[in-house]
PDB file of C-alpha atoms in Angstrom:
ATOM      1  CA  MET W 315     162.539 205.105 182.608  1.00 90.00           C
ATOM      2  CA  LYS W 316     164.961 203.702 180.364  1.00 96.00           C
ATOM      3  CA  MET W 317     167.486 206.840 179.761  1.00 96.00           C
ATOM      4  CA  ALA W 318     170.212 206.040 177.148  1.00 97.00           C
ATOM      5  CA  VAL W 319     173.630 208.388 178.230  1.00 96.00           C
ATOM      6  CA  PHE W 320     176.673 209.970 175.940  1.00 94.00           C
ATOM      7  CA  ARG W 321     179.571 210.758 177.896  1.00 89.00           C
ATOM      8  CA  ALA W 322     178.910 209.331 180.913  1.00 90.00           C
ATOM      9  CA  THR W 323     182.429 209.137 182.156  1.00 89.00           C
ATOM     10  CA  GLY W 324     183.105 211.807 183.184  1.00 83.00           C
ATOM     11  CA  LYS W 325     182.888 214.138 186.123  1.00 80.00           C
ATOM     12  CA  THR W 326     179.183 215.669 184.926  1.00 82.00           C
ATOM     13  CA  GLY W 327     178.527 212.679 182.877  1.00 85.00           C
ATOM     14  CA  ARG W 328     178.541 209.894 186.040  1.00 90.00           C
ATOM     15  CA  LEU W 329     176.096 212.430 187.674  1.00 90.00           C
ATOM     16  CA  PRO W 330     172.939 211.656 186.212  1.00 92.00           C
ATOM     17  CA  VAL W 331     174.176 207.821 185.763  1.00 95.00           C
ATOM     18  CA  ALA W 332     174.267 207.250 189.596  1.00 94.00           C
ATOM     19  CA  GLN W 333     171.365 208.919 190.523  1.00 94.00           C
ATOM     20  CA  ALA W 334     169.604 207.259 187.739  1.00 95.00           C
ATOM     21  CA  LEU W 335     170.703 203.979 188.879  1.00 96.00           C
ATOM     22  CA  GLN W 336     170.343 205.041 192.626  1.00 95.00           C
ATOM     23  CA  ALA W 337     166.455 206.058 191.275  1.00 96.00           C
ATOM     24  CA  GLY W 338     166.008 202.346 189.897  1.00 96.00           C
ATOM     25  CA  GLU W 339     165.835 203.051 186.565  1.00 96.00           C
ATOM     26  CA  THR W 340     167.512 201.538 183.959  1.00 98.00           C
ATOM     27  CA  VAL W 341     170.544 202.998 182.134  1.00 98.00           C
ATOM     28  CA  ARG W 342     172.554 202.320 178.693  1.00 98.00           C
ATOM     29  CA  VAL W 343     175.969 204.139 178.370  1.00 97.00           C
ATOM     30  CA  LEU W 344     178.092 204.630 175.049  1.00 96.00           C
ATOM     31  CA  ALA W 345     181.456 204.521 176.573  1.00 93.00           C
ATOM     32  CA  ARG W 346     185.064 204.407 174.433  1.00 91.00           C
ATOM     33  CA  ASN W 347     186.762 203.508 177.695  1.00 92.00           C
ATOM     34  CA  PRO W 348     183.990 201.697 179.807  1.00 93.00           C
ATOM     35  CA  ALA W 349     186.137 201.758 182.941  1.00 93.00           C
ATOM     36  CA  LYS W 350     186.377 205.181 182.515  1.00 92.00           C
ATOM     37  CA  LEU W 351     182.963 204.856 184.647  1.00 92.00           C
ATOM     38  CA  GLY W 352     184.155 202.907 187.675  1.00 92.00           C
ATOM     39  CA  MET W 353     180.185 201.764 188.547  1.00 94.00           C
ATOM     40  CA  THR W 354     178.606 198.489 187.926  1.00 94.00           C
ATOM     41  CA  ASP W 355     174.919 197.973 188.438  1.00 97.00           C
ATOM     42  CA  GLU W 356     172.592 195.251 186.527  1.00 97.00           C
ATOM     43  CA  ARG W 357     170.455 198.268 185.669  1.00 98.00           C
ATOM     44  CA  LEU W 358     174.053 199.589 183.531  1.00 98.00           C
ATOM     45  CA  ALA W 359     174.074 198.818 179.932  1.00 98.00           C
ATOM     46  CA  VAL W 360     177.818 200.333 178.749  1.00 97.00           C
ATOM     47  CA  VAL W 361     178.590 199.271 175.000  1.00 97.00           C
ATOM     48  CA  THR W 362     182.254 200.759 174.092  1.00 96.00           C
ATOM     49  CA  GLY W 363     181.948 202.915 171.322  1.00 95.00           C
ATOM     50  CA  GLU W 364     182.816 206.515 169.829  1.00 91.00           C
ATOM     51  CA  LEU W 365     180.286 209.368 168.791  1.00 90.00           C
ATOM     52  CA  SER W 366     181.566 208.787 165.321  1.00 91.00           C
ATOM     53  CA  ASP W 367     180.196 204.980 165.774  1.00 96.00           C
ATOM     54  CA  VAL W 368     176.663 205.326 164.547  1.00 97.00           C
ATOM     55  CA  ASP W 369     175.500 200.874 165.379  1.00 98.00           C
ATOM     56  CA  ALA W 370     177.144 201.617 168.635  1.00 98.00           C
ATOM     57  CA  ILE W 371     175.183 204.595 169.199  1.00 98.00           C
ATOM     58  CA  GLU W 372     172.071 203.047 167.883  1.00 98.00           C
ATOM     59  CA  LYS W 373     172.069 199.966 170.607  1.00 98.00           C
ATOM     60  CA  VAL W 374     172.187 203.282 172.751  1.00 98.00           C
ATOM     61  CA  VAL W 375     169.465 204.465 172.052  1.00 98.00           C
ATOM     62  CA  ALA W 376     166.953 201.629 170.874  1.00 98.00           C
ATOM     63  CA  GLY W 377     164.406 200.782 173.349  1.00 97.00           C
ATOM     64  CA  ALA W 378     164.836 204.503 175.752  1.00 98.00           C
ATOM     65  CA  ASP W 379     162.054 206.541 176.411  1.00 97.00           C
ATOM     66  CA  GLY W 380     165.360 209.701 176.869  1.00 96.00           C
ATOM     67  CA  VAL W 381     168.791 210.829 176.020  1.00 97.00           C
ATOM     68  CA  VAL W 382     171.023 212.275 178.482  1.00 95.00           C
ATOM     69  CA  SER W 383     174.375 213.890 175.992  1.00 93.00           C
ATOM     70  CA  LEU W 384     176.515 215.547 177.886  1.00 87.00           C
ATOM     71  CA  PRO W 385     180.040 216.309 175.083  1.00 77.00           C
ATOM     72  CA  GLY W 386     183.061 217.842 176.116  1.00 67.00           C
ATOM     73  CA  GLN W 387     186.656 217.350 174.708  1.00 60.00           C
ATOM     74  CA  GLY W 388     190.163 218.364 175.378  1.00 57.00           C
ATOM     75  CA  LEU W 389     192.563 220.156 172.993  1.00 49.00           C
ATOM     76  CA  PRO W 390     193.205 220.516 169.763  1.00 55.00           C
ATOM     77  CA  VAL W 391     190.813 219.129 167.772  1.00 58.00           C
ATOM     78  CA  LYS W 392     190.159 217.859 164.463  1.00 69.00           C
ATOM     79  CA  GLY W 393     187.187 218.330 162.687  1.00 68.00           C
ATOM     80  CA  ARG W 394     183.898 218.410 164.271  1.00 73.00           C
ATOM     81  CA  PRO W 395     183.659 215.611 166.687  1.00 75.00           C
ATOM     82  CA  ILE W 396     180.930 216.503 168.818  1.00 78.00           C
ATOM     83  CA  ALA W 397     178.440 218.385 166.082  1.00 80.00           C
ATOM     84  CA  HIS W 398     178.740 215.242 164.003  1.00 86.00           C
ATOM     85  CA  GLY W 399     178.313 212.803 166.958  1.00 89.00           C
ATOM     86  CA  THR W 400     174.957 214.899 168.058  1.00 90.00           C
ATOM     87  CA  GLN W 401     174.022 214.433 164.811  1.00 94.00           C
ATOM     88  CA  ASN W 402     173.987 211.197 164.976  1.00 95.00           C
ATOM     89  CA  ILE W 403     172.364 210.824 168.306  1.00 96.00           C
ATOM     90  CA  LEU W 404     170.117 212.971 167.048  1.00 96.00           C
ATOM     91  CA  ALA W 405     169.981 210.505 163.925  1.00 97.00           C
ATOM     92  CA  ALA W 406     169.205 207.137 166.226  1.00 98.00           C
ATOM     93  CA  MET W 407     166.884 209.191 168.169  1.00 97.00           C
ATOM     94  CA  ARG W 408     164.170 209.946 165.312  1.00 97.00           C
ATOM     95  CA  LYS W 409     164.980 206.063 163.875  1.00 98.00           C
ATOM     96  CA  PHE W 410     163.465 204.705 167.310  1.00 98.00           C
ATOM     97  CA  GLY W 411     160.813 207.603 167.655  1.00 98.00           C
ATOM     98  CA  VAL W 412     162.930 208.707 170.761  1.00 97.00           C
ATOM     99  CA  GLY W 413     161.635 212.561 171.834  1.00 95.00           C
ATOM    100  CA  ARG W 414     163.434 213.312 174.977  1.00 95.00           C
ATOM    101  CA  ILE W 415     166.701 214.659 175.461  1.00 93.00           C
ATOM    102  CA  VAL W 416     169.513 216.431 177.619  1.00 91.00           C
ATOM    103  CA  ALA W 417     172.227 218.450 176.327  1.00 87.00           C
ATOM    104  CA  ILE W 418     174.476 219.776 178.266  1.00 81.00           C
ATOM    105  CA  ALA W 419     178.006 221.239 176.100  1.00 70.00           C
ATOM    106  CA  THR W 420     180.370 223.399 176.978  1.00 61.00           C
ATOM    107  CA  ALA W 421     181.058 227.433 176.140  1.00 52.00           C
ATOM    108  CA  CYS W 422     184.656 227.899 174.027  1.00 52.00           C
ATOM    109  CA  ARG W 423     185.777 227.708 170.504  1.00 53.00           C
ATOM    110  CA  ARG W 424     189.001 227.266 169.398  1.00 54.00           C
ATOM    111  CA  GLY W 425     191.594 230.564 169.885  1.00 57.00           C
ATOM    112  CA  PRO W 426     195.293 231.313 169.146  1.00 58.00           C
ATOM    113  CA  LYS W 427     197.613 228.545 168.690  1.00 59.00           C
ATOM    114  CA  GLY W 428     193.877 226.076 169.090  1.00 56.00           C
ATOM    115  CA  ARG W 429     193.145 226.816 172.929  1.00 55.00           C
ATOM    116  CA  ALA W 430     189.974 227.531 174.187  1.00 52.00           C
ATOM    117  CA  ASP W 431     188.713 230.597 174.470  1.00 51.00           C
ATOM    118  CA  PRO W 432     186.661 231.431 177.069  1.00 50.00           C
ATOM    119  CA  ALA W 433     184.990 234.410 174.946  1.00 48.00           C
ATOM    120  CA  VAL W 434     182.437 232.984 172.840  1.00 44.00           C
ATOM    121  CA  GLN W 435     180.489 235.573 170.442  1.00 41.00           C
ATOM    122  CA  ALA W 436     177.292 235.910 170.540  1.00 38.00           C
ATOM    123  CA  GLY W 437     175.433 234.042 168.483  1.00 40.00           C
ATOM    124  CA  HIS W 438     178.493 231.265 168.029  1.00 45.00           C
ATOM    125  CA  CYS W 439     176.947 227.788 167.501  1.00 45.00           C
ATOM    126  CA  LEU W 440     178.757 225.540 169.925  1.00 47.00           C
ATOM    127  CA  CYS W 441     177.850 222.679 167.730  1.00 48.00           C
ATOM    128  CA  PRO W 442     178.289 224.249 163.901  1.00 49.00           C
ATOM    129  CA  GLY W 443     176.018 221.752 161.681  1.00 47.00           C
ATOM    130  CA  VAL W 444     173.217 221.079 163.982  1.00 46.00           C
ATOM    131  CA  PRO W 445     169.866 222.878 163.551  1.00 45.00           C
ATOM    132  CA  ALA W 446     169.117 224.587 166.471  1.00 44.00           C
ATOM    133  CA  ARG W 447     165.529 222.919 166.752  1.00 42.00           C
ATOM    134  CA  SER W 448     164.037 220.303 168.204  1.00 36.00           C
ATOM    135  CA  LEU W 449     163.180 216.521 166.678  1.00 34.00           C
TER     136      LEU W 449
END
């Protein structure tokens, strides 16, 4: 299996990459800072870029059997980078006919002074602008 992983350099993101490599799978990741991944393997390809970089996202998704997306970010944040990045990932999946995705996001929203507010209200969309539907 060939797996595309987004946000693979965090604590959560490194786990599926390591597990897939241990299982003999091929993994391609997108990383702003490839050195933060902290691992190398002949079956691991790293594309340097961000979720706003459509060309880099397409390089990661092309030829993949599935996608793992583990978005998370520090605060404060301007705009909606996770929502826009997720839209870019989904567009690349459609373009290359990839129909499987595992996506995990944090449940928080901005509260006073831009700090994380863990009291997420019912119905609050974690990624505004990304429709809650499958490919």
